CSV table of N, CA and C in Angstrom, one decimal:
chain,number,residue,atom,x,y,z
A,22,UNK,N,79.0,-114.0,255.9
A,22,UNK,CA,78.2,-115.2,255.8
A,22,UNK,C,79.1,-116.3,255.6
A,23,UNK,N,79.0,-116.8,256.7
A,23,UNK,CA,80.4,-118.0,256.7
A,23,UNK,C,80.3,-119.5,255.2
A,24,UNK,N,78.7,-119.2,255.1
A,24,UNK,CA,78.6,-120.8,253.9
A,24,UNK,C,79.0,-120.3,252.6
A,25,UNK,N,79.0,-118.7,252.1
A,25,UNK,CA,79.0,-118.1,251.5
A,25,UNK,C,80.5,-118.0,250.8
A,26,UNK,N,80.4,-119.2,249.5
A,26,UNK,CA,81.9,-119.0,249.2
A,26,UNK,C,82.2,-117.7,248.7
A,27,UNK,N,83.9,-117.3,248.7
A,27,UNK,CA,84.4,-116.1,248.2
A,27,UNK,C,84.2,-116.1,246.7
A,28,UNK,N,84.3,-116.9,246.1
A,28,UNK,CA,84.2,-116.8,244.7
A,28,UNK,C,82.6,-116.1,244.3
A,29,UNK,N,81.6,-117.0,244.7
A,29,UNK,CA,80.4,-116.5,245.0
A,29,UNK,C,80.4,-115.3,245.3
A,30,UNK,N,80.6,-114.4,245.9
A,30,UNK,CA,80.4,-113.2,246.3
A,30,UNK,C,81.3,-112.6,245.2
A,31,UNK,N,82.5,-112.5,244.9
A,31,UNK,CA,83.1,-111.8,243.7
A,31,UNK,C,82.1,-111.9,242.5
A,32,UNK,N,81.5,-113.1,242.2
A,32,UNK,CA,80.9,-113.2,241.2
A,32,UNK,C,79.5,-112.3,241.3
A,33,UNK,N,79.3,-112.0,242.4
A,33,UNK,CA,78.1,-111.3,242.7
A,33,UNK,C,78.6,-110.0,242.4
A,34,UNK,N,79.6,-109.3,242.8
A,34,UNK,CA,79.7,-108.1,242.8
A,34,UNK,C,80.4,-107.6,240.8
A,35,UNK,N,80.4,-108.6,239.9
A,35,UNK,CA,80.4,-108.2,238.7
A,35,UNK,C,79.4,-107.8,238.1
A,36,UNK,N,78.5,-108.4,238.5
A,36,UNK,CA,77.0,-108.2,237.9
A,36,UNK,C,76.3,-108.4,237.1
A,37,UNK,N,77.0,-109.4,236.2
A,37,UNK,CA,76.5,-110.2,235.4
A,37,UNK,C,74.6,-110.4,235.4
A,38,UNK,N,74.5,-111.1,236.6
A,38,UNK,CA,73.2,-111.3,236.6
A,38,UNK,C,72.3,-110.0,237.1
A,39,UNK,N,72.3,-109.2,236.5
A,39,UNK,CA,71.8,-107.8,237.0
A,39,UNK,C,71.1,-108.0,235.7
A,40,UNK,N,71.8,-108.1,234.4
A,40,UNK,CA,71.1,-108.2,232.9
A,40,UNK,C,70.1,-108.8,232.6
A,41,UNK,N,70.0,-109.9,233.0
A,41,UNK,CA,68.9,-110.8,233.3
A,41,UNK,C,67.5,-110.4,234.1
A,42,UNK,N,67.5,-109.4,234.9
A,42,UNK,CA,66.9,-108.9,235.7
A,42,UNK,C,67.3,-109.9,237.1
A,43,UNK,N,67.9,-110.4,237.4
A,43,UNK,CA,68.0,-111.0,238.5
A,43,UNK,C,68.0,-110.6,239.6
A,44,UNK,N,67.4,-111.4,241.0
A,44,UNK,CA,66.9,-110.8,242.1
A,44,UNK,C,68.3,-111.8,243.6
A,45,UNK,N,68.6,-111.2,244.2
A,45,UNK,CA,69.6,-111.3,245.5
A,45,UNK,C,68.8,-111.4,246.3
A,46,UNK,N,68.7,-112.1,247.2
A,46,UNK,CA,68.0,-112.2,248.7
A,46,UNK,C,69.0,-113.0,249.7
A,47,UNK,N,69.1,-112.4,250.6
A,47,UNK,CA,70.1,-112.6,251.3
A,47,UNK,C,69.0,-113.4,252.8
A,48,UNK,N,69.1,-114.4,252.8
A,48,UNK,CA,68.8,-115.1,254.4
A,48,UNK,C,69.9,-115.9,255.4
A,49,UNK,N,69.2,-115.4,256.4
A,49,UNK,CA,70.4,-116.1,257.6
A,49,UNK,C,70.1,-115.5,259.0
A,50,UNK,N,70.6,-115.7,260.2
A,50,UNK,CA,70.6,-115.3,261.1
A,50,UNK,C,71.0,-114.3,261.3
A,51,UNK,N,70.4,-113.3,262.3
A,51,UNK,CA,70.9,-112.0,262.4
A,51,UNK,C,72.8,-111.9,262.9
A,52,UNK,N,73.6,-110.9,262.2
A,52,UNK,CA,75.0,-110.9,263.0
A,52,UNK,C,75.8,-111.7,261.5
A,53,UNK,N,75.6,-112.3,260.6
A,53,UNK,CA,76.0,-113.4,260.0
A,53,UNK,C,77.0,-112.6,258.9
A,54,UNK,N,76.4,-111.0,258.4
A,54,UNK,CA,76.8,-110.4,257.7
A,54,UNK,C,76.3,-110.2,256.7
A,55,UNK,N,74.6,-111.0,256.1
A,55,UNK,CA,74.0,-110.0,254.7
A,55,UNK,C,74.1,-108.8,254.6
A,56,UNK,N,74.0,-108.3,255.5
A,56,UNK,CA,73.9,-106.5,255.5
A,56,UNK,C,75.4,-106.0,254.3
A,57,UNK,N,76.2,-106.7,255.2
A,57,UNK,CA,77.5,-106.2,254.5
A,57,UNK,C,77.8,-107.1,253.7
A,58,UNK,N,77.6,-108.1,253.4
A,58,UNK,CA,77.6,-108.6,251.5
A,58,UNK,C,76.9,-107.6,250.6
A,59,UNK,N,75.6,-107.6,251.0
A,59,UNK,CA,74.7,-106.9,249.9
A,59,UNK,C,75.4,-105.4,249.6
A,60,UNK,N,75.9,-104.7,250.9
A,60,UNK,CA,76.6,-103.3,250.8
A,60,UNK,C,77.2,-103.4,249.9
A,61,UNK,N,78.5,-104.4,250.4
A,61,UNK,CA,79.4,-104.5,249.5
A,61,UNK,C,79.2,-104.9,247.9
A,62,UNK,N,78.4,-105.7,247.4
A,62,UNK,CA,78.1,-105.9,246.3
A,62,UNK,C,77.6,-104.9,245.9
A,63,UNK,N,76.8,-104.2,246.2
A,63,UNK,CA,76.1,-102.5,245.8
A,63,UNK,C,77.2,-101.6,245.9
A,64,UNK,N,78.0,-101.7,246.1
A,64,UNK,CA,79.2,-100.6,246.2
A,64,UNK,C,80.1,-101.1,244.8
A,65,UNK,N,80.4,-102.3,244.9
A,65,UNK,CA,81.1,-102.5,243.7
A,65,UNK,C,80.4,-102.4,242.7
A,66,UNK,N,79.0,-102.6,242.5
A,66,UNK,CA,77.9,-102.3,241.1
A,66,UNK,C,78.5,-100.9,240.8
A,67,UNK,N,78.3,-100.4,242.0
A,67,UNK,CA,78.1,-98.6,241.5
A,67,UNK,C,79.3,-98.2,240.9
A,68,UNK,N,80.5,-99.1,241.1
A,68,UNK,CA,81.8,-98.6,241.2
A,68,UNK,C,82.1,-98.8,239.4
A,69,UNK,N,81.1,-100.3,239.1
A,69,UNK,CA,81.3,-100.4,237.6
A,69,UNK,C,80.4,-100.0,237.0
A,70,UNK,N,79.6,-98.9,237.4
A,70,UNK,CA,78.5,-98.3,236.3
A,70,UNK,C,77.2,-98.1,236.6
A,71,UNK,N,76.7,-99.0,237.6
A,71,UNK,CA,75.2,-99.7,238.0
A,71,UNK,C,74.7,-98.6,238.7
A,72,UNK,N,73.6,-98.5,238.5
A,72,UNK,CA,72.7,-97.3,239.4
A,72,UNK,C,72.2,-98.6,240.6
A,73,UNK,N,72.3,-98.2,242.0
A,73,UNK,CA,72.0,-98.4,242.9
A,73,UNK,C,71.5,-98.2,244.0
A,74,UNK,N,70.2,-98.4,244.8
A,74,UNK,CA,69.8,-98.1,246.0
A,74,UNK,C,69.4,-98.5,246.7
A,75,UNK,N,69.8,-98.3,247.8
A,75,UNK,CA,70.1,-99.0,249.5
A,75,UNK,C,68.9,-98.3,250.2
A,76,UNK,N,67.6,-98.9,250.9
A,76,UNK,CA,67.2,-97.9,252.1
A,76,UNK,C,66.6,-99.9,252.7
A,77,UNK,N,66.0,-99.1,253.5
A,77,UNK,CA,65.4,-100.0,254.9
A,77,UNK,C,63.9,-100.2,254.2
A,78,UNK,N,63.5,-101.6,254.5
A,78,UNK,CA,62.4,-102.0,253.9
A,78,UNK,C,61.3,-100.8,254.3
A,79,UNK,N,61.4,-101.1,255.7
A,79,UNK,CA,60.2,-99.8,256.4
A,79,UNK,C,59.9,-98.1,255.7
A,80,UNK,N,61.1,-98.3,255.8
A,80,UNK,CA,61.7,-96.9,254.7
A,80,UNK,C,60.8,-96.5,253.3
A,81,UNK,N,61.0,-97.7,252.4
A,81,UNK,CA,60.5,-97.9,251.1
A,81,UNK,C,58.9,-97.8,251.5
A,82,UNK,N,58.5,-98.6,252.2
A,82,UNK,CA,57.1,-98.7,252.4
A,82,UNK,C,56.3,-97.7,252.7
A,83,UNK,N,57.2,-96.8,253.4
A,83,UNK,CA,56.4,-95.4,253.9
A,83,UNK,C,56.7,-94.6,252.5
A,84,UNK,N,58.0,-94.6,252.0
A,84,UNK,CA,57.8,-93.3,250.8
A,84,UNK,C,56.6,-93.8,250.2
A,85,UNK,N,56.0,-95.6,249.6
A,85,UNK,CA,55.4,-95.6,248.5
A,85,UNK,C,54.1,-95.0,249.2
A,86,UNK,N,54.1,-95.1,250.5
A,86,UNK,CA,52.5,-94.9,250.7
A,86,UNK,C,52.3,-93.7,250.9
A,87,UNK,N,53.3,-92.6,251.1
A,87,UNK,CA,53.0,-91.3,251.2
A,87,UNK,C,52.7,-90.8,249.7
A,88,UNK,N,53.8,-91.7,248.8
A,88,UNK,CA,53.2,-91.3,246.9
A,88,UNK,C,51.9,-91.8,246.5
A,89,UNK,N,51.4,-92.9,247.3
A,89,UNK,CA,50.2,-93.5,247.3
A,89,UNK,C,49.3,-92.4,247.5
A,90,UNK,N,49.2,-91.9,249.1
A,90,UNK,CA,48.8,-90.5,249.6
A,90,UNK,C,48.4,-89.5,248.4
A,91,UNK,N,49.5,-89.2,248.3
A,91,UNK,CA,49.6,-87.9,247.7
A,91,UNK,C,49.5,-88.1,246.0
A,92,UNK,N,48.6,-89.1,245.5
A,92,UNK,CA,48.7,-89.6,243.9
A,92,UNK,C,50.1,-89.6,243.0
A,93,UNK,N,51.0,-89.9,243.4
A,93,UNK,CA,51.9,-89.4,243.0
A,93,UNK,C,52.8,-91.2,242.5
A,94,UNK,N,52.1,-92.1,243.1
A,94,UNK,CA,52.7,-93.1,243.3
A,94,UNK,C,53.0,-93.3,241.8
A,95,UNK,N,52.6,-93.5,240.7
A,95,UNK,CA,53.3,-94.1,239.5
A,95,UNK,C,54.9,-93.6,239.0
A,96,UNK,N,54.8,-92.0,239.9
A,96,UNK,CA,56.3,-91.4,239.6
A,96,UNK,C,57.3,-92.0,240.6
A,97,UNK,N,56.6,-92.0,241.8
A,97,UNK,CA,57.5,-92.8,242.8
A,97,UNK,C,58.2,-94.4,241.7
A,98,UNK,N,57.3,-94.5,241.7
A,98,UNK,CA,57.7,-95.9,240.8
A,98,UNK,C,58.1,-96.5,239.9
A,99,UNK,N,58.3,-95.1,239.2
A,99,UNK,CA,59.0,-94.9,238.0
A,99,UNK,C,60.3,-94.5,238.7
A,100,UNK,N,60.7,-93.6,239.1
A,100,UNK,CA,62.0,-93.2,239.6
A,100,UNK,C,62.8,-94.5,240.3
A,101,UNK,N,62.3,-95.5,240.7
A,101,UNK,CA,63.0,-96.4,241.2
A,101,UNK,C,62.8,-97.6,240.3
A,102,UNK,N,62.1,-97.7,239.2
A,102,UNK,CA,62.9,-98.2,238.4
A,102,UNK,C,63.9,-98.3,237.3
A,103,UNK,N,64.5,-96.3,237.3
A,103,UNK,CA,65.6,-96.0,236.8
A,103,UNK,C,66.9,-96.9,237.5
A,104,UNK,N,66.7,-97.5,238.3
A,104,UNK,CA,68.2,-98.2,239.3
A,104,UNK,C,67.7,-100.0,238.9
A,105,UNK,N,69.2,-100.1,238.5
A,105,UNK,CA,69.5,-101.6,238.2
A,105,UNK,C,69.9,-102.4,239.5
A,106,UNK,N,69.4,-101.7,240.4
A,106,UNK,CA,69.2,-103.0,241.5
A,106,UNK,C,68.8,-101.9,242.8
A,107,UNK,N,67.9,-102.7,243.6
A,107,UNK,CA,67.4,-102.0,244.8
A,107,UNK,C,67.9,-103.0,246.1
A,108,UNK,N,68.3,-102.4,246.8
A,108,UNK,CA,68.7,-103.3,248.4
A,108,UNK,C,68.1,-103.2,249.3
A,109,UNK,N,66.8,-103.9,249.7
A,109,UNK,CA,66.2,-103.4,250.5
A,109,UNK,C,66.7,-104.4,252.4
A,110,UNK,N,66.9,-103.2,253.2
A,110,UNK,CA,68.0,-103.9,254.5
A,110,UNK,C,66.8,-104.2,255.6
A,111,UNK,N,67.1,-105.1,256.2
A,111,UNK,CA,66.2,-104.8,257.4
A,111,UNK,C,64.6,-105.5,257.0
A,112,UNK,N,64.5,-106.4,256.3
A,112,UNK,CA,63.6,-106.8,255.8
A,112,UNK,C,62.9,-107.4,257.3
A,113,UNK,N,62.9,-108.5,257.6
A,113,UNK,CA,62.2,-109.1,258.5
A,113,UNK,C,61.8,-108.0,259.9
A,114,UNK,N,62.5,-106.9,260.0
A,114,UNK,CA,62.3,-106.4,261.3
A,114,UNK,C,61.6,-104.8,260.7
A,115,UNK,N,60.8,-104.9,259.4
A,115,UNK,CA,60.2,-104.3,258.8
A,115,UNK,C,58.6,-103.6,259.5
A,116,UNK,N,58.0,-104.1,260.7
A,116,UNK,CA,57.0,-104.1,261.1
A,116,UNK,C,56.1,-102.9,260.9
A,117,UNK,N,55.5,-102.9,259.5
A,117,UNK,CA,55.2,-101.5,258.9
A,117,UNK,C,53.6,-102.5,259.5
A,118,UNK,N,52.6,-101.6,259.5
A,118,UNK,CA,51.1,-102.0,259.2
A,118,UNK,C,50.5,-102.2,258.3
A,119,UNK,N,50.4,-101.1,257.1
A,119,UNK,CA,49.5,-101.5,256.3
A,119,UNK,C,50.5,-101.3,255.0
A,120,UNK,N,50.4,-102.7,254.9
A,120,UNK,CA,51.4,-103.0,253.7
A,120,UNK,C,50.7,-102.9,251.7
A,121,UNK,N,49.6,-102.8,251.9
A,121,UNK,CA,48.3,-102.7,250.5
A,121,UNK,C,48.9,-101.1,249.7
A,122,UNK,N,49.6,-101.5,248.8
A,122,UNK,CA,50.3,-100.6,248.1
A,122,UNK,C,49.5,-100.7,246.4
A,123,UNK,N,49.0,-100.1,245.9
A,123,UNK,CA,48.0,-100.5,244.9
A,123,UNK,C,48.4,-99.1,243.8
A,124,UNK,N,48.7,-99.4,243.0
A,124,UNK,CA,48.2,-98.0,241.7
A,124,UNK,C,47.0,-97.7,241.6
């Protein structure tokens, strides 16, 4: 991400703002490199201690709805919020249908 100072990104990958509950969203044009900021910041979390996980928005959407399915959804949802940060990739090219995810 070319606007994306270096210091900024190191500062991202300490994680300070993880304690806070703080949230990363990465926008830009496709090719730019979020993908591999966010990696790399989630790789260095894990490296200092941070539980981390990486899947594909589409991804996430189907497990919750198959725990949705299968009543199972509050453990789905517990289990993912044992991890101090979630990366979810591929957001805009997510083209799931039925997005109504409900307890």
């Amino acid at each position: 991400m070319p606007t994306l100072p270096r210091a900024r990104v190191e500062a991202l990958a300490v994680g300070d703002w993880l304690d806070g509950g703080g949230s990363l969203i990465a926008i830009g044009n496709s090719g730019t490199g979020k993908t591999h900021v966010l990696c790399a910041t989630g790789h260095a979390l894990v490296e200092a201690g941070h539980r981390v996980f990486y899947t594909r928005t589409s991804d996430l959407v189907q497990r919750l709805q198959a725990a949705r399915r299968d009543l199972v959804l509050e453990v789905a949802l517990a289990k993912l919020d044992k991890f101090d940060l979630i990366i979810l990739g591929d957001w805009p090219a997510a083209g799931f249908v039925d997005t109504k995810i409900r307890s």
